[in-house]
Coordinates of C-alpha atoms and ligand atoms in Angstrom, one line a residue:
X1 CA 109.1 140.1 17.6
X2 CA 106.8 143.1 18.0
X3 CA 103.7 143.1 20.2
X4 CA 101.1 146.0 19.7
X5 CA 100.5 147.3 23.2
X6 CA 97.7 149.8 24.1
X7 CA 99.1 153.3 24.1
X8 CA 98.7 153.9 27.8
X9 CA 100.8 150.7 28.7
X10 CA 103.5 152.0 26.2
X11 CA 103.3 155.3 28.0
X12 CA 103.7 153.8 31.4
X13 CA 106.5 151.6 30.5
X14 CA 108.3 154.5 28.7
X15 CA 107.9 156.8 31.8
X16 CA 109.4 154.0 34.1
X17 CA 112.3 153.5 31.7
X18 CA 112.9 157.3 31.4
X19 CA 113.2 157.3 35.2
X20 CA 116.0 154.7 34.8
X21 CA 114.0 151.6 35.8
X22 CA 113.1 148.3 33.9
X23 CA 109.5 147.8 32.8
X24 CA 107.6 145.3 30.8
X25 CA 104.3 144.2 30.0
X26 CA 104.1 140.6 31.6
X27 CA 102.0 137.5 31.9
X28 CA 98.7 136.8 30.5
X29 CA 98.7 139.8 28.2
X30 CA 102.1 138.8 26.5
X31 CA 100.7 135.4 26.2
X32 CA 97.3 136.5 24.5
X33 CA 98.9 139.0 22.2
X34 CA 101.2 136.2 21.0
X35 CA 98.2 134.0 20.4
X36 CA 96.6 137.0 18.6
X37 CA 93.8 137.0 21.3
X38 CA 92.7 140.2 22.8
X39 CA 94.1 140.5 26.4
X40 CA 91.6 140.8 29.1
X41 CA 93.9 143.3 30.8
X42 CA 97.6 144.5 30.6
X43 CA 99.8 144.0 33.6
X44 CA 103.2 145.7 33.9
X45 CA 106.2 144.5 35.9
X46 CA 109.0 146.9 36.9
X47 CA 112.3 147.1 38.9
X48 CA 110.9 150.3 40.5
X49 CA 109.7 149.8 44.1
X50 CA 106.1 150.8 44.9
X51 CA 107.2 154.1 46.3
X52 CA 108.9 155.2 43.1
X53 CA 106.0 154.1 41.0
X54 CA 104.0 156.4 43.1
X55 CA 106.3 159.3 42.8
X56 CA 106.4 158.8 38.9
X57 CA 102.7 158.6 38.4
X58 CA 100.4 161.1 39.9
X59 CA 97.0 159.1 40.0
X60 CA 97.6 155.8 41.7
X61 CA 95.8 153.6 44.1
X62 CA 97.5 151.3 46.7
X63 CA 95.7 148.1 45.4
X64 CA 98.1 145.5 46.7
X65 CA 101.0 147.5 48.0
X66 CA 102.1 144.8 50.4
X67 CA 102.6 142.6 47.4
X68 CA 104.3 145.3 45.3
X69 CA 101.3 146.3 43.2
X70 CA 100.2 150.0 42.6
X71 CA 97.3 150.7 40.2
X72 CA 98.2 153.4 37.8
X73 CA 95.1 155.5 36.5
X74 CA 95.3 156.6 33.0
X75 CA 92.0 158.4 31.9
X76 CA 89.3 156.1 32.7
X77 CA 91.5 153.0 32.7
X78 CA 93.6 151.4 35.3
X79 CA 96.8 149.2 35.0
X80 CA 98.4 147.2 37.6
X81 CA 102.2 147.9 38.0
X82 CA 104.0 145.4 40.2
X83 CA 107.6 145.4 41.3
X84 CA 109.8 142.6 40.5
X85 CA 109.3 140.0 43.3
X86 CA 110.0 136.7 44.6
X87 CA 107.6 134.9 46.8
X88 CA 108.7 133.7 50.3
X89 CA 107.9 130.3 51.6
X90 CA 104.2 129.0 51.1
X91 CA 103.0 127.7 54.4
X92 CA 99.3 127.2 53.8
X93 CA 99.4 125.8 50.1
X94 CA 97.9 129.2 49.0
X95 CA 99.7 132.3 50.1
X96 CA 103.3 133.1 50.4
X97 CA 104.4 133.8 53.9
X98 CA 106.2 137.0 52.7
X99 CA 107.3 138.5 49.4
X100 CA 110.5 140.4 48.8
X101 CA 111.5 142.5 46.0
X102 CA 114.3 141.7 43.5
X103 CA 116.3 143.6 40.8
X104 CA 115.9 140.6 38.5
X105 CA 113.1 140.2 35.8
X106 CA 114.2 136.6 35.5
X107 CA 113.5 135.9 39.2
X108 CA 110.2 137.7 38.9
X109 CA 109.2 135.4 36.0
X110 CA 110.4 132.3 37.8
X111 CA 107.6 132.9 40.4
X112 CA 105.0 132.7 37.8
X113 CA 102.8 129.5 37.2
X114 CA 103.1 128.4 33.6
X115 CA 105.9 128.8 31.1
X116 CA 103.2 130.7 28.8
X117 CA 102.5 133.1 31.6
X118 CA 106.3 133.7 32.3
X119 CA 107.2 136.2 29.4
X120 CA 107.6 139.8 29.4
X121 CA 107.9 142.3 26.6
X122 CA 108.8 145.8 25.9
X123 CA 109.8 147.5 22.6
X124 CA 113.2 148.1 23.8
X125 CA 114.2 144.4 24.6
X126 CA 111.5 142.7 22.7
X127 CA 110.2 139.2 24.2
X128 CA 112.0 138.1 27.5
X129 CA 111.4 134.3 27.7
X130 CA 113.8 132.5 29.9
X131 CA 111.5 129.5 30.5
X132 CA 110.4 128.5 27.0
X133 CA 107.0 130.1 26.9
X134 CA 107.2 130.7 23.2
X135 CA 107.9 127.1 22.5
X136 CA 105.2 125.8 24.7
X137 CA 102.7 128.3 23.1
X138 CA 103.8 126.8 19.7
X139 CA 103.3 123.4 21.0
X140 CA 100.1 124.4 22.8
X141 CA 101.3 123.1 26.2
X142 CA 100.6 124.0 29.7
X143 CA 103.9 123.5 31.6
X144 CA 104.9 124.6 35.0
X145 CA 107.8 126.9 35.4
X146 CA 110.2 124.6 37.3
X147 CA 109.3 121.4 39.2
X148 CA 105.5 121.0 39.1
X149 CA 105.2 119.2 42.4
X150 CA 106.9 122.1 44.1
X151 CA 104.9 124.8 42.2
X152 CA 101.5 123.1 43.1
X153 CA 102.8 122.4 46.6
X154 CA 103.4 126.2 47.0
X155 CA 99.8 127.1 45.6
X156 CA 97.3 124.4 45.1
X157 CA 95.1 126.8 43.0
X158 CA 97.6 126.4 40.1
X159 CA 96.3 122.9 39.6
X160 CA 92.9 124.4 38.7
X161 CA 94.3 127.2 36.6
X162 CA 96.3 124.6 34.6
X163 CA 93.1 122.8 33.7
X164 CA 91.2 126.1 33.1
X165 CA 94.1 127.4 30.6
X166 CA 94.0 124.0 28.9
X167 CA 90.2 124.5 28.2
X168 CA 90.3 128.1 27.6
X169 CA 93.3 127.9 25.1
X170 CA 92.6 124.6 23.8
X171 CA 96.1 123.3 25.0
X172 CA 97.2 120.1 26.5
X173 CA 98.8 119.8 30.0
X174 CA 102.4 118.4 29.7
X175 CA 102.9 114.9 31.3
X176 CA 104.9 115.8 34.5
X177 CA 102.5 118.8 35.2
X178 CA 99.7 116.5 34.8
X179 CA 101.1 113.7 37.0
X180 CA 101.8 116.4 39.7
X181 CA 98.2 117.5 39.6
X182 CA 97.3 113.8 40.2
X183 CA 99.7 113.5 43.1
X184 CA 98.7 116.7 44.8
X185 CA 94.7 116.8 44.0
X186 CA 93.9 116.6 47.7
X187 CA 95.7 119.8 48.5
X188 CA 93.0 121.7 46.6
X189 CA 90.9 121.8 49.8
X190 CA 93.2 124.5 51.0
X191 CA 91.8 126.7 48.4
X192 CA 88.8 129.0 49.1
X193 CA 85.3 128.1 47.4
X194 CA 85.2 131.5 45.8
X195 CA 88.6 131.0 44.1
X196 CA 87.7 127.5 43.0
X197 CA 84.3 128.8 41.7
X198 CA 86.0 131.5 39.7
X199 CA 88.2 129.0 38.1
X200 CA 85.5 126.4 37.3
X201 CA 83.4 129.1 35.7
X202 CA 86.2 130.1 33.3
X203 CA 86.6 126.3 32.6
X204 CA 83.0 125.7 32.0
X205 CA 82.4 128.9 29.9
X206 CA 85.4 128.1 27.7
X207 CA 85.5 126.7 24.0
X208 CA 86.3 123.4 25.6
X209 CA 83.8 122.6 28.5
X210 CA 84.2 119.0 27.9
X211 CA 87.5 119.4 29.6
X212 CA 85.9 119.2 32.8
X213 CA 86.7 115.6 32.4
X214 CA 90.2 116.6 33.5
X215 CA 88.8 117.3 36.9
X216 CA 87.9 113.6 37.2
X217 CA 91.0 112.4 35.4
X218 CA 93.2 114.2 37.9
X219 CA 91.3 113.4 41.0
X220 CA 90.5 117.0 41.6
X221 CA 86.7 116.4 41.2
X222 CA 86.6 114.5 44.4
X223 CA 87.5 117.6 46.4
X224 CA 86.0 120.4 44.4
X225 CA 82.7 118.6 43.2
X226 CA 82.4 115.0 44.4
X227 CA 79.0 114.8 42.8
X228 CA 80.9 114.8 39.4
X229 CA 82.5 111.4 40.2
X230 CA 79.2 109.7 40.0
X231 CA 78.5 110.9 36.4
X232 CA 82.0 109.9 35.3
X233 CA 81.6 106.5 36.9
X234 CA 78.2 106.0 35.4
X235 CA 76.6 105.6 32.1
X236 CA 75.8 109.3 31.3
X237 CA 79.3 110.7 31.2
X238 CA 79.3 111.1 27.4
X239 CA 75.9 112.5 27.3
X240 CA 76.9 115.2 29.8
X241 CA 80.2 116.0 27.8
X242 CA 78.3 116.0 24.5
X243 CA 75.6 118.4 25.9
X244 CA 78.1 120.8 27.4
X245 CA 80.3 120.8 24.0
X246 CA 77.2 121.8 21.9
X247 CA 75.7 124.3 24.4
X248 CA 76.2 127.9 24.2
X249 CA 79.2 129.4 26.5
X250 CA 76.8 130.8 28.9
X251 CA 77.4 130.5 32.7
X252 CA 73.8 129.6 33.7
X253 CA 73.3 127.3 30.7
X254 CA 76.4 125.4 31.3
X255 CA 76.1 125.1 35.2
X256 CA 72.6 123.9 34.4
X257 CA 73.6 121.1 32.1
X258 CA 76.4 120.0 34.4
X259 CA 74.1 119.9 37.5
X260 CA 71.3 118.3 35.5
X261 CA 73.8 115.3 35.3
X262 CA 75.1 115.5 38.7
X263 CA 71.8 116.2 40.6
X264 CA 72.1 118.3 43.7
X265 CA 72.2 121.6 41.8
X266 CA 71.4 123.7 45.0
X267 CA 73.9 121.9 47.2
X268 CA 76.7 122.2 44.5
X269 CA 76.0 126.0 43.8
X270 CA 75.8 126.7 47.6
X271 CA 79.1 124.9 48.5
X272 CA 80.8 126.8 45.6
X273 CA 79.3 130.1 47.0
X274 CA 77.5 131.2 44.1
X275 CA 75.5 134.2 44.3
X276 CA 71.8 133.6 44.9
X277 CA 70.6 134.9 41.4
X278 CA 72.9 132.3 39.6
X279 CA 71.8 129.6 41.9
X280 CA 68.2 130.2 41.7
X281 CA 68.5 130.6 37.9
X282 CA 70.3 127.2 37.7
X283 CA 67.7 125.4 39.8
X284 CA 64.9 126.9 37.9
X285 CA 66.4 125.5 34.6
X286 CA 67.3 122.0 36.1
X287 CA 63.7 121.8 37.3
X288 CA 62.5 122.2 33.6
X289 CA 64.7 119.6 31.7
X290 CA 62.2 117.1 30.4
X291 CA 61.9 116.2 26.7
X292 CA 58.0 116.2 27.1
X293 CA 58.3 120.1 27.1
X294 CA 58.1 119.7 23.3
X295 CA 54.4 119.1 23.6
X296 CA 53.7 121.7 26.4
X297 CA 50.4 123.7 26.0
X298 CA 50.4 127.4 25.6
X299 CA 48.8 127.9 28.9
X300 CA 51.5 125.8 30.8
X301 CA 54.3 127.7 28.8
X302 CA 52.9 130.9 30.0
X303 CA 53.1 129.4 33.6
X304 CA 56.7 128.6 33.2
X305 CA 57.4 132.0 31.8
X306 CA 55.9 133.6 34.7
X307 CA 58.4 131.7 36.9
X308 CA 61.4 132.1 34.7
X309 CA 60.8 135.5 33.8
X310 CA 61.5 136.8 30.0
X311 CA 65.2 137.3 31.2
X312 CA 66.0 133.7 31.7
X313 CA 63.8 132.4 28.7
X314 CA 66.7 132.3 26.2
X315 CA 69.0 130.3 28.6
X316 CA 66.2 127.8 29.2
X317 CA 65.7 127.2 25.5
X318 CA 69.5 127.0 24.9
X319 CA 69.6 124.4 27.9
X320 CA 66.8 122.3 26.4
X321 CA 68.5 122.5 22.9
X322 CA 71.9 121.0 24.5
X323 CA 70.2 118.4 26.3
X324 CA 67.7 117.3 23.6
X325 CA 69.4 118.3 20.4
X326 CA 69.6 121.5 18.3
X327 CA 66.5 122.9 17.4
X328 CA 64.4 121.1 20.0
X329 CA 63.1 124.3 21.4
X330 CA 62.3 126.0 18.1
X331 CA 58.5 125.8 18.7
X332 CA 58.8 127.0 22.3
X333 CA 60.8 129.8 21.2
X334 CA 58.3 130.8 18.5
X335 CA 55.3 130.3 20.8
X336 CA 56.8 132.4 23.6
X337 CA 57.8 135.2 21.3
X338 CA 54.1 135.1 20.0
X339 CA 52.8 135.3 23.6
X340 CA 55.1 138.3 24.3
X341 CA 54.2 140.1 21.0
X342 CA 50.5 139.6 21.4
X343 CA 50.9 141.0 25.1
X344 CA 49.3 137.9 26.7
X345 CA 49.2 138.3 30.4
X346 CA 51.2 135.7 32.4
X347 CA 52.2 137.9 35.4
X348 CA 50.0 138.9 38.1
X349 CA 51.3 142.4 37.9
X350 CA 49.8 142.4 34.4
X351 CA 46.3 141.4 35.3
X352 CA 43.5 144.0 34.7
X353 CA 42.4 143.7 38.2
X354 CA 44.7 144.5 41.2
X355 CA 45.0 143.7 44.9
X356 CA 43.1 147.0 45.5
X357 CA 40.1 145.5 43.5
X358 CA 40.0 142.4 45.5
X359 CA 40.0 144.3 48.6
X360 CA 37.2 146.5 47.3
X361 CA 35.2 143.4 46.6
X362 CA 35.4 142.6 50.5
X363 CA 38.3 140.5 50.7
X364 CA 40.1 140.6 54.1
X365 CA 43.6 142.1 53.8
X366 CA 46.4 139.3 53.9
X367 CA 47.4 136.5 51.9
X368 CA 44.1 135.8 50.6
X369 CA 44.4 138.6 48.3
X370 CA 47.3 136.9 46.5
X371 CA 45.5 133.5 46.5
X372 CA 42.6 135.1 44.8
X373 CA 44.8 137.0 42.2
X374 CA 46.6 133.7 41.6
X375 CA 43.5 131.9 40.8
X376 CA 42.2 135.0 38.5
X377 CA 45.8 134.8 36.7
X378 CA 45.2 131.0 36.2
X379 CA 42.0 131.6 34.3
X380 CA 43.6 134.4 32.3
X381 CA 46.4 132.2 31.4
X382 CA 43.9 129.7 30.1
X383 CA 41.7 132.4 28.2
X384 CA 43.6 135.8 27.4
X385 CA 40.4 137.4 26.3
X386 CA 39.4 137.3 30.0
X387 CA 42.0 140.1 30.9
X388 CA 39.6 143.0 30.6
X389 CA 38.4 144.7 33.6
X390 CA 34.7 144.4 32.8
X391 CA 34.9 140.6 32.5
X392 CA 37.6 140.2 35.1
X393 CA 35.7 142.0 38.1
X394 CA 32.6 139.5 38.2
X395 CA 35.1 136.6 37.7
X396 CA 37.2 137.9 40.6
X397 CA 34.1 138.1 42.9
X398 CA 33.1 134.8 41.9
X399 CA 36.6 133.4 42.8
X400 CA 36.6 135.4 46.1
X401 CA 33.2 133.9 47.1
X402 CA 34.5 130.4 46.5
X403 CA 37.7 130.9 48.8
X404 CA 36.1 132.6 51.7
Ligands
ATP1 P1 93.6 135.6 32.7 O1 93.6 137.1 33.2 O2 93.2 135.5 31.2 O3 92.6 134.8 33.5 P2 96.3 135.7 33.4 O4 97.3 134.8 32.9 O5 96.3 137.1 33.1 O6 94.9 135.0 32.8 P3 96.0 136.5 36.2 O7 95.3 135.8 37.2 O8 95.3 137.7 35.6 O9 95.9 135.4 35.0 O10 97.3 136.6 36.5 C1 98.4 137.3 35.8 C2 99.8 136.8 35.9 O11 100.2 136.4 37.2 C3 99.7 135.4 35.3 O12 99.8 135.3 33.8 C4 100.9 134.6 35.9 O13 102.1 135.1 35.4 C5 100.7 135.3 37.4 N1 100.0 134.4 38.2 C6 98.7 134.6 38.6 N2 98.2 133.7 39.4 C7 99.3 133.0 39.6 C8 99.5 132.1 40.7 N3 98.5 131.5 41.3 N4 100.8 131.4 40.6 C9 101.7 131.9 40.0 N5 101.7 132.9 39.1 C10 100.4 133.5 38.9
MG2 MG1 95.0 138.5 33.6

């Protein structure tokens, strides 16, 4: 068994070995390499204590030194090097009370969540796999290392990670692991909204977004997104899962689909502590779900384009296609491209008259300026040929006189 590691990782491992320590790549990168997937990052585990790691490498950052993690910088890249560690007692269902270092790789691997994440590798020793990770990778199974009830009891986030890995890798969750999630589902409340959100995003943007159903099957949804239960207990469950499966793996698109079915988009996004930009984007799409968009007028399309902005347009079309069937938005896509190509104005900032012009026509400063420009824009959206200074100034004057 040989895994191709990036040169920098091999170099870090070699330097640690040459200094008389053990060192391996470990966890997700070994799993992904064995699956012929490109690892997101390469983590290194070593018998050297953080002090020694810092002596051996010149450029380091104390990222998580309390937990034994030192970041080693190699050129413009960074790698986490973590000392073999055993976690102390978990008191809050999320964080170990203490960590202590160990000389044993097998012990370090024992603290890891799933068998497929509990393998280590270096060129000298090959694969180190004391808990059957390779077997479970071949069988495409997510299985806890050790007793699942104990492991989820230590850290409730692992329950969501299990479901997320099942979705990202298209694996199934082993029976005892699944039963333990059902048993301990309520303890997910100990996990912060940000961590829950990060896992749900990975789950939802995976190849198997329909495995969101595992949240309901395990009882986790009641605690992480209670609105989901209504969908699973109602008649739209299959519509939602089908729409998710056929949609593009985009965060805004998939969250919009989900919250289209659950309702309460803003409330859900806020409770999961999403950033405002994502929240607003999702709310703007869910407000534009209707199948009647197929027959929208060109002028109304421009009004929607003004609100969504060109950046969100592709996501909106993908969203509509997922809800109403492939190709649904074809004519909208075409028409919006045509509008953009022809340079038709649908934004106030692109009008041939400005706020200054409105003031020059005698409008008092204040909100009235925006109101006048808004009405001018509306006319221009209806008739693009009006967006010409010569034509627009008299029209602006007329609109102004009608509002003051
Ligand atoms: P990815 O980076 O693709 O999300 P990963 O497996 O690399 O997946 P990380 O969160 O980067 O996940 O963690 C790296 C490794 O640390 C995991 O493979 C696992 O061995 C261990 N690990 C991470 N989180 C936990 C946890 N909550 N409980 C136990 N072990 C964990
Ligand atoms: Mg990782």
